[in-house]
Amino acid sequence: MHDALLAQLPTLPARPSGLGDQAQGLRRLFAGTGVQFVPLVSNPNVAFGGVMIERLCTAFAERGKHTLVIDAAERSPAASDLALLDLAACIEPLSASVSYLAARGLPIRHVDARGSTRGFLTAAADAAPQAQVLLVHANAADLSRMFAPRGEPPTTRPILLADDRPASVTHAYAAMKQLHQRAGIVVFDLLLGAAASSPRATPFAAQLAGCADQFVGAVGCEWARPDPACHP
């Protein structure tokens, strides 16, 4: 997907939250009770990725959920050498509702004979019993190994990251395609950081949903547009 393709595709109806504040829009990306694994697809072309993670944590906290951010993206801090011995000791409390685990390179250390790293998710959940949400920030390849279904239909619904610049939307589309091909995931949500006045945010969200439908056979479901410059 590039500028020419964006210009050629029809604008298909993406679904913004349509609610009054940013946290309400983000809460629509989260449902259910108990421990929730939320895959957040990393995007190095997003200017305020850390702010987007903070917005999600704020939305979860407003629902009374404690979030463990598992930061395993390609530009995240490397995991501690202690992580394989005592994962709980490597979890850093950031606030009453958020904990943080630097985890770059850690999921692959838990790979099994089938190429799955799902065991890492179990280990992380066991290490953070206080967390009801495990926000797994990683690239598409790592998420595919963690969340690929084992003989059952896929139920994972990753959140793609983007902003209102073409490079970030292109990367989000490529990540979505990779997750579909490698893990069979067919439904995605989108967190698109942009100012409220941005003229490109809604068209980009619609075009991404259109590409998912026409070229991948996937579905772009909910999307929210937090403004990185505003208070959560």
PDB file of C-alpha atoms in Angstrom:
ATOM      1  CA  MET A   1       0.000   0.000   0.000  1.00  0.00           C
ATOM      2  CA  HIS A   2       1.361   3.421  -0.941  1.00  0.00           C
ATOM      3  CA  ASP A   3       0.048   6.835  -1.879  1.00  0.00           C
ATOM      4  CA  ALA A   4      -1.115   5.770  -5.347  1.00  0.00           C
ATOM      5  CA  LEU A   5      -2.964   2.788  -3.968  1.00  0.00           C
ATOM      6  CA  LEU A   6      -4.581   4.926  -1.301  1.00  0.00           C
ATOM      7  CA  ALA A   7      -5.799   7.297  -3.987  1.00  0.00           C
ATOM      8  CA  GLN A   8      -7.256   4.489  -6.105  1.00  0.00           C
ATOM      9  CA  LEU A   9      -9.154   2.572  -3.445  1.00  0.00           C
ATOM     10  CA  PRO A  10     -12.717   3.536  -2.584  1.00  0.00           C
ATOM     11  CA  THR A  11     -13.261   4.902   0.882  1.00  0.00           C
ATOM     12  CA  LEU A  12     -14.849   2.092   2.837  1.00  0.00           C
ATOM     13  CA  PRO A  13     -16.611   2.740   6.138  1.00  0.00           C
ATOM     14  CA  ALA A  14     -14.259   2.314   9.051  1.00  0.00           C
ATOM     15  CA  ARG A  15     -15.881   2.621  12.438  1.00  0.00           C
ATOM     16  CA  PRO A  16     -14.564   5.290  14.808  1.00  0.00           C
ATOM     17  CA  SER A  17     -15.702   5.239  18.394  1.00  0.00           C
ATOM     18  CA  GLY A  18     -18.038   8.221  17.983  1.00  0.00           C
ATOM     19  CA  LEU A  19     -17.942   8.867  21.741  1.00  0.00           C
ATOM     20  CA  GLY A  20     -17.204  11.986  23.661  1.00  0.00           C
ATOM     21  CA  ASP A  21     -13.764  11.407  25.120  1.00  0.00           C
ATOM     22  CA  GLN A  22     -10.674   9.455  24.141  1.00  0.00           C
ATOM     23  CA  ALA A  23     -10.875   6.946  26.982  1.00  0.00           C
ATOM     24  CA  GLN A  24     -14.430   5.992  26.025  1.00  0.00           C
ATOM     25  CA  GLY A  25     -13.300   5.285  22.483  1.00  0.00           C
ATOM     26  CA  LEU A  26     -10.429   3.147  23.714  1.00  0.00           C
ATOM     27  CA  ARG A  27     -12.664   1.224  26.095  1.00  0.00           C
ATOM     28  CA  ARG A  28     -14.574  -0.093  23.082  1.00  0.00           C
ATOM     29  CA  LEU A  29     -11.427  -1.970  22.141  1.00  0.00           C
ATOM     30  CA  PHE A  30     -11.587  -3.906  25.402  1.00  0.00           C
ATOM     31  CA  ALA A  31     -14.244  -6.287  26.678  1.00  0.00           C
ATOM     32  CA  GLY A  32     -14.610  -9.293  28.930  1.00  0.00           C
ATOM     33  CA  THR A  33     -13.582 -10.334  32.421  1.00  0.00           C
ATOM     34  CA  GLY A  34     -10.660 -12.207  33.912  1.00  0.00           C
ATOM     35  CA  VAL A  35      -7.136 -12.074  32.502  1.00  0.00           C
ATOM     36  CA  GLN A  36      -7.064 -10.562  29.017  1.00  0.00           C
ATOM     37  CA  PHE A  37      -4.152 -10.825  26.590  1.00  0.00           C
ATOM     38  CA  VAL A  38      -4.170  -7.789  24.305  1.00  0.00           C
ATOM     39  CA  PRO A  39      -1.706  -8.005  21.379  1.00  0.00           C
ATOM     40  CA  LEU A  40      -0.522  -4.538  20.359  1.00  0.00           C
ATOM     41  CA  VAL A  41       1.336  -4.633  17.043  1.00  0.00           C
ATOM     42  CA  SER A  42       4.449  -2.478  17.202  1.00  0.00           C
ATOM     43  CA  ASN A  43       5.063   0.121  14.517  1.00  0.00           C
ATOM     44  CA  PRO A  44       8.459   1.892  14.399  1.00  0.00           C
ATOM     45  CA  ASN A  45       6.968   4.531  12.088  1.00  0.00           C
ATOM     46  CA  VAL A  46       4.566   5.833  14.738  1.00  0.00           C
ATOM     47  CA  ALA A  47       5.939   9.002  16.301  1.00  0.00           C
ATOM     48  CA  PHE A  48       4.213   8.647  19.691  1.00  0.00           C
ATOM     49  CA  GLY A  49       4.001   4.906  20.258  1.00  0.00           C
ATOM     50  CA  GLY A  50       4.683   5.261  23.964  1.00  0.00           C
ATOM     51  CA  VAL A  51       1.809   7.702  24.289  1.00  0.00           C
ATOM     52  CA  MET A  52      -0.514   5.236  22.568  1.00  0.00           C
ATOM     53  CA  ILE A  53       0.443   2.569  25.102  1.00  0.00           C
ATOM     54  CA  GLU A  54      -0.214   5.036  27.902  1.00  0.00           C
ATOM     55  CA  ARG A  55      -3.661   5.827  26.455  1.00  0.00           C
ATOM     56  CA  LEU A  56      -4.581   2.138  26.454  1.00  0.00           C
ATOM     57  CA  CYS A  57      -3.387   1.717  30.032  1.00  0.00           C
ATOM     58  CA  THR A  58      -5.474   4.732  31.062  1.00  0.00           C
ATOM     59  CA  ALA A  59      -8.573   3.252  29.458  1.00  0.00           C
ATOM     60  CA  PHE A  60      -8.025  -0.086  31.188  1.00  0.00           C
ATOM     61  CA  ALA A  61      -7.388   1.624  34.540  1.00  0.00           C
ATOM     62  CA  GLU A  62     -10.713   3.444  34.242  1.00  0.00           C
ATOM     63  CA  ARG A  63     -12.324   0.002  34.117  1.00  0.00           C
ATOM     64  CA  GLY A  64     -10.509  -0.926  37.320  1.00  0.00           C
ATOM     65  CA  LYS A  65      -7.974  -3.158  35.560  1.00  0.00           C
ATOM     66  CA  HIS A  66      -4.300  -3.467  36.382  1.00  0.00           C
ATOM     67  CA  THR A  67      -2.208  -3.685  33.197  1.00  0.00           C
ATOM     68  CA  LEU A  68       1.130  -5.368  32.709  1.00  0.00           C
ATOM     69  CA  VAL A  69       2.843  -3.851  29.674  1.00  0.00           C
ATOM     70  CA  ILE A  70       5.016  -6.553  28.096  1.00  0.00           C
ATOM     71  CA  ASP A  71       7.309  -4.441  25.943  1.00  0.00           C
ATOM     72  CA  ALA A  72       8.885  -6.842  23.443  1.00  0.00           C
ATOM     73  CA  ALA A  73       8.980  -4.649  20.324  1.00  0.00           C
ATOM     74  CA  GLU A  74      12.033  -4.277  18.117  1.00  0.00           C
ATOM     75  CA  ARG A  75      13.011  -0.918  19.666  1.00  0.00           C
ATOM     76  CA  SER A  76      12.039  -1.759  23.245  1.00  0.00           C
ATOM     77  CA  PRO A  77      14.564  -2.219  26.056  1.00  0.00           C
ATOM     78  CA  ALA A  78      16.248  -5.619  26.059  1.00  0.00           C
ATOM     79  CA  ALA A  79      15.130  -8.151  28.633  1.00  0.00           C
ATOM     80  CA  SER A  80      17.231  -8.555  31.753  1.00  0.00           C
ATOM     81  CA  ASP A  81      19.494 -11.584  32.051  1.00  0.00           C
ATOM     82  CA  LEU A  82      17.550 -12.379  35.219  1.00  0.00           C
ATOM     83  CA  ALA A  83      14.272 -12.804  33.297  1.00  0.00           C
ATOM     84  CA  LEU A  84      14.731 -16.507  32.582  1.00  0.00           C
ATOM     85  CA  LEU A  85      15.411 -17.235  36.250  1.00  0.00           C
ATOM     86  CA  ASP A  86      12.959 -14.911  37.997  1.00  0.00           C
ATOM     87  CA  LEU A  87      10.572 -13.139  35.661  1.00  0.00           C
ATOM     88  CA  ALA A  88       8.593 -11.580  38.491  1.00  0.00           C
ATOM     89  CA  ALA A  89      11.718  -9.798  39.753  1.00  0.00           C
ATOM     90  CA  CYS A  90      12.033  -8.035  36.383  1.00  0.00           C
ATOM     91  CA  ILE A  91       8.536  -6.503  36.495  1.00  0.00           C
ATOM     92  CA  GLU A  92       8.636  -2.820  37.407  1.00  0.00           C
ATOM     93  CA  PRO A  93       5.605  -1.125  39.014  1.00  0.00           C
ATOM     94  CA  LEU A  94       4.921   2.195  37.298  1.00  0.00           C
ATOM     95  CA  SER A  95       1.729   3.156  39.130  1.00  0.00           C
ATOM     96  CA  ALA A  96      -1.083   1.596  41.107  1.00  0.00           C
ATOM     97  CA  SER A  97      -2.621   0.357  37.863  1.00  0.00           C
ATOM     98  CA  VAL A  98       0.349  -0.269  35.529  1.00  0.00           C
ATOM     99  CA  SER A  99       3.380  -2.563  35.648  1.00  0.00           C
ATOM    100  CA  TYR A 100       6.110  -2.844  33.022  1.00  0.00           C
ATOM    101  CA  LEU A 101       8.291  -5.669  31.743  1.00  0.00           C
ATOM    102  CA  ALA A 102      11.182  -4.929  29.384  1.00  0.00           C
ATOM    103  CA  ALA A 103      11.008  -7.997  27.152  1.00  0.00           C
ATOM    104  CA  ARG A 104      12.795  -7.462  23.831  1.00  0.00           C
ATOM    105  CA  GLY A 105      14.227 -10.831  22.806  1.00  0.00           C
ATOM    106  CA  LEU A 106      12.489 -12.694  25.618  1.00  0.00           C
ATOM    107  CA  PRO A 107       9.531 -14.446  23.878  1.00  0.00           C
ATOM    108  CA  ILE A 108      11.769 -16.452  21.538  1.00  0.00           C
ATOM    109  CA  ARG A 109      13.635 -17.810  24.587  1.00  0.00           C
ATOM    110  CA  HIS A 110      10.422 -19.705  25.403  1.00  0.00           C
ATOM    111  CA  VAL A 111       9.967 -21.324  21.988  1.00  0.00           C
ATOM    112  CA  ASP A 112       8.829 -24.953  21.945  1.00  0.00           C
ATOM    113  CA  ALA A 113       9.357 -27.735  19.416  1.00  0.00           C
ATOM    114  CA  ARG A 114       6.366 -26.531  17.385  1.00  0.00           C
ATOM    115  CA  GLY A 115       7.780 -23.025  17.029  1.00  0.00           C
ATOM    116  CA  SER A 116       5.233 -21.560  19.454  1.00  0.00           C
ATOM    117  CA  THR A 117       6.155 -19.069  22.167  1.00  0.00           C
ATOM    118  CA  ARG A 118       2.784 -19.264  23.887  1.00  0.00           C
ATOM    119  CA  GLY A 119       4.589 -20.526  26.969  1.00  0.00           C
ATOM    120  CA  PHE A 120       5.993 -17.030  27.450  1.00  0.00           C
ATOM    121  CA  LEU A 121       2.471 -15.659  27.907  1.00  0.00           C
ATOM    122  CA  THR A 122       1.771 -18.242  30.588  1.00  0.00           C
ATOM    123  CA  ALA A 123       5.011 -17.380  32.350  1.00  0.00           C
ATOM    124  CA  ALA A 124       4.234 -13.654  32.223  1.00  0.00           C
ATOM    125  CA  ALA A 125       0.742 -14.161  33.609  1.00  0.00           C
ATOM    126  CA  ASP A 126       2.106 -16.297  36.437  1.00  0.00           C
ATOM    127  CA  ALA A 127       4.731 -13.654  37.227  1.00  0.00           C
ATOM    128  CA  ALA A 128       2.143 -10.856  37.498  1.00  0.00           C
ATOM    129  CA  PRO A 129      -0.889 -12.197  39.398  1.00  0.00           C
ATOM    130  CA  GLN A 130      -1.980  -8.611  40.104  1.00  0.00           C
ATOM    131  CA  ALA A 131      -2.593  -7.923  36.392  1.00  0.00           C
ATOM    132  CA  GLN A 132      -5.950  -8.428  34.729  1.00  0.00           C
ATOM    133  CA  VAL A 133      -4.657  -7.129  31.364  1.00  0.00           C
ATOM    134  CA  LEU A 134      -1.432  -8.237  29.694  1.00  0.00           C
ATOM    135  CA  LEU A 135      -0.711  -5.727  26.935  1.00  0.00           C
ATOM    136  CA  VAL A 136       1.760  -7.503  24.654  1.00  0.00           C
ATOM    137  CA  HIS A 137       3.634  -4.951  22.536  1.00  0.00           C
ATOM    138  CA  ALA A 138       5.621  -6.799  19.868  1.00  0.00           C
ATOM    139  CA  ASN A 139       6.128  -7.061  16.131  1.00  0.00           C
ATOM    140  CA  ALA A 140       3.940  -9.198  13.894  1.00  0.00           C
ATOM    141  CA  ALA A 141       6.376 -12.111  13.718  1.00  0.00           C
ATOM    142  CA  ASP A 142       6.642 -12.433  17.490  1.00  0.00           C
ATOM    143  CA  LEU A 143       2.888 -12.030  17.967  1.00  0.00           C
ATOM    144  CA  SER A 144       2.263 -14.734  15.359  1.00  0.00           C
ATOM    145  CA  ARG A 145       4.332 -17.200  17.353  1.00  0.00           C
ATOM    146  CA  MET A 146       2.621 -16.243  20.618  1.00  0.00           C
ATOM    147  CA  PHE A 147      -0.989 -16.115  19.463  1.00  0.00           C
ATOM    148  CA  ALA A 148      -1.280 -18.606  16.585  1.00  0.00           C
ATOM    149  CA  PRO A 149      -4.206 -20.927  17.361  1.00  0.00           C
ATOM    150  CA  ARG A 150      -3.591 -24.624  17.908  1.00  0.00           C
ATOM    151  CA  GLY A 151      -6.227 -26.365  15.828  1.00  0.00           C
ATOM    152  CA  GLU A 152      -9.060 -24.075  16.902  1.00  0.00           C
ATOM    153  CA  PRO A 153     -10.418 -21.015  15.060  1.00  0.00           C
ATOM    154  CA  PRO A 154      -8.437 -17.857  15.870  1.00  0.00           C
ATOM    155  CA  THR A 155      -9.991 -15.678  18.558  1.00  0.00           C
ATOM    156  CA  THR A 156      -7.175 -13.153  18.976  1.00  0.00           C
ATOM    157  CA  ARG A 157      -7.998  -9.587  17.948  1.00  0.00           C
ATOM    158  CA  PRO A 158      -4.773  -7.567  17.737  1.00  0.00           C
ATOM    159  CA  ILE A 159      -4.642  -3.793  17.868  1.00  0.00           C
ATOM    160  CA  LEU A 160      -2.689  -2.190  15.036  1.00  0.00           C
ATOM    161  CA  LEU A 161      -0.769   1.042  15.708  1.00  0.00           C
ATOM    162  CA  ALA A 162      -0.578   3.885  13.190  1.00  0.00           C
ATOM    163  CA  ASP A 163      -0.665   7.649  12.894  1.00  0.00           C
ATOM    164  CA  ASP A 164      -1.698   9.992  10.103  1.00  0.00           C
ATOM    165  CA  ARG A 165       1.461   9.531   8.025  1.00  0.00           C
ATOM    166  CA  PRO A 166       1.579   7.131   5.051  1.00  0.00           C
ATOM    167  CA  ALA A 167       4.650   5.197   6.250  1.00  0.00           C
ATOM    168  CA  SER A 168       2.931   4.187   9.468  1.00  0.00           C
ATOM    169  CA  VAL A 169      -0.213   3.047   7.650  1.00  0.00           C
ATOM    170  CA  THR A 170       1.872   1.024   5.189  1.00  0.00           C
ATOM    171  CA  HIS A 171       3.656  -0.691   8.086  1.00  0.00           C
ATOM    172  CA  ALA A 172       0.351  -1.425   9.839  1.00  0.00           C
ATOM    173  CA  TYR A 173      -1.000  -3.012   6.658  1.00  0.00           C
ATOM    174  CA  ALA A 174       2.118  -5.173   6.244  1.00  0.00           C
ATOM    175  CA  ALA A 175       1.887  -6.307   9.871  1.00  0.00           C
ATOM    176  CA  MET A 176      -1.779  -7.175   9.472  1.00  0.00           C
ATOM    177  CA  LYS A 177      -0.988  -9.211   6.362  1.00  0.00           C
ATOM    178  CA  GLN A 178       1.782 -11.088   8.163  1.00  0.00           C
ATOM    179  CA  LEU A 179      -0.448 -11.926  11.135  1.00  0.00           C
ATOM    180  CA  HIS A 180      -3.128 -13.170   8.758  1.00  0.00           C
ATOM    181  CA  GLN A 181      -0.725 -15.334   6.774  1.00  0.00           C
ATOM    182  CA  ARG A 182       1.257 -16.769   9.679  1.00  0.00           C
ATOM    183  CA  ALA A 183      -1.374 -17.040  12.415  1.00  0.00           C
ATOM    184  CA  GLY A 184      -4.686 -17.020  10.538  1.00  0.00           C
ATOM    185  CA  ILE A 185      -5.887 -13.942  12.432  1.00  0.00           C
ATOM    186  CA  VAL A 186      -8.719 -12.250  10.557  1.00  0.00           C
ATOM    187  CA  VAL A 187     -10.085  -9.468  12.791  1.00  0.00           C
ATOM    188  CA  PHE A 188      -8.114  -6.383  13.814  1.00  0.00           C
ATOM    189  CA  ASP A 189      -8.656  -3.150  15.701  1.00  0.00           C
ATOM    190  CA  LEU A 190      -6.774   0.085  15.063  1.00  0.00           C
ATOM    191  CA  LEU A 191      -5.326   2.766  17.315  1.00  0.00           C
ATOM    192  CA  LEU A 192      -4.490   5.754  15.123  1.00  0.00           C
ATOM    193  CA  GLY A 193      -2.803   8.657  16.875  1.00  0.00           C
ATOM    194  CA  ALA A 194      -3.647  12.004  15.303  1.00  0.00           C
ATOM    195  CA  ALA A 195      -4.840  15.485  16.141  1.00  0.00           C
ATOM    196  CA  ALA A 196      -8.578  16.015  16.120  1.00  0.00           C
ATOM    197  CA  SER A 197      -8.102  18.414  13.208  1.00  0.00           C
ATOM    198  CA  SER A 198      -6.143  15.928  11.067  1.00  0.00           C
ATOM    199  CA  PRO A 199      -7.784  15.575   7.628  1.00  0.00           C
ATOM    200  CA  ARG A 200      -6.018  12.262   6.933  1.00  0.00           C
ATOM    201  CA  ALA A 201      -6.868  10.164   9.986  1.00  0.00           C
ATOM    202  CA  THR A 202     -10.358   9.025   8.992  1.00  0.00           C
ATOM    203  CA  PRO A 203      -9.467   8.374   5.314  1.00  0.00           C
ATOM    204  CA  PHE A 204      -6.388   6.386   6.361  1.00  0.00           C
ATOM    205  CA  ALA A 205      -8.438   4.260   8.775  1.00  0.00           C
ATOM    206  CA  ALA A 206     -10.996   3.632   6.045  1.00  0.00           C
ATOM    207  CA  GLN A 207      -8.339   2.761   3.490  1.00  0.00           C
ATOM    208  CA  LEU A 208      -6.680   0.337   5.875  1.00  0.00           C
ATOM    209  CA  ALA A 209     -10.012  -1.381   6.448  1.00  0.00           C
ATOM    210  CA  GLY A 210     -10.539  -1.460   2.687  1.00  0.00           C
ATOM    211  CA  CYS A 211      -7.148  -3.034   2.039  1.00  0.00           C
ATOM    212  CA  ALA A 212      -7.806  -5.614   4.740  1.00  0.00           C
ATOM    213  CA  ASP A 213     -11.036  -6.628   3.054  1.00  0.00           C
ATOM    214  CA  GLN A 214      -9.944  -6.502  -0.596  1.00  0.00           C
ATOM    215  CA  PHE A 215      -6.393  -7.823  -0.481  1.00  0.00           C
ATOM    216  CA  VAL A 216      -6.049  -9.869   2.715  1.00  0.00           C
ATOM    217  CA  GLY A 217      -9.513 -11.190   3.484  1.00  0.00           C
ATOM    218  CA  ALA A 218      -9.374  -9.704   6.976  1.00  0.00           C
ATOM    219  CA  VAL A 219     -11.697  -7.346   8.822  1.00  0.00           C
ATOM    220  CA  GLY A 220     -10.829  -3.966  10.291  1.00  0.00           C
ATOM    221  CA  CYS A 221     -13.347  -3.705  13.108  1.00  0.00           C
ATOM    222  CA  GLU A 222     -13.152  -0.917  15.712  1.00  0.00           C
ATOM    223  CA  TRP A 223     -10.824   2.068  15.664  1.00  0.00           C
ATOM    224  CA  ALA A 224     -10.041   4.963  17.954  1.00  0.00           C
ATOM    225  CA  ARG A 225      -8.126   8.201  17.395  1.00  0.00           C
ATOM    226  CA  PRO A 226      -6.357   9.531  20.493  1.00  0.00           C
ATOM    227  CA  ASP A 227      -4.642  12.894  20.159  1.00  0.00           C
ATOM    228  CA  PRO A 228      -1.073  12.457  21.487  1.00  0.00           C
ATOM    229  CA  ALA A 229      -0.925  16.175  22.349  1.00  0.00           C
ATOM    230  CA  CYS A 230      -3.975  16.078  24.627  1.00  0.00           C
ATOM    231  CA  HIS A 231      -4.394  14.936  28.188  1.00  0.00           C
ATOM    232  CA  PRO A 232      -5.655  11.342  28.377  1.00  0.00           C
TER     233      PRO A 232
END
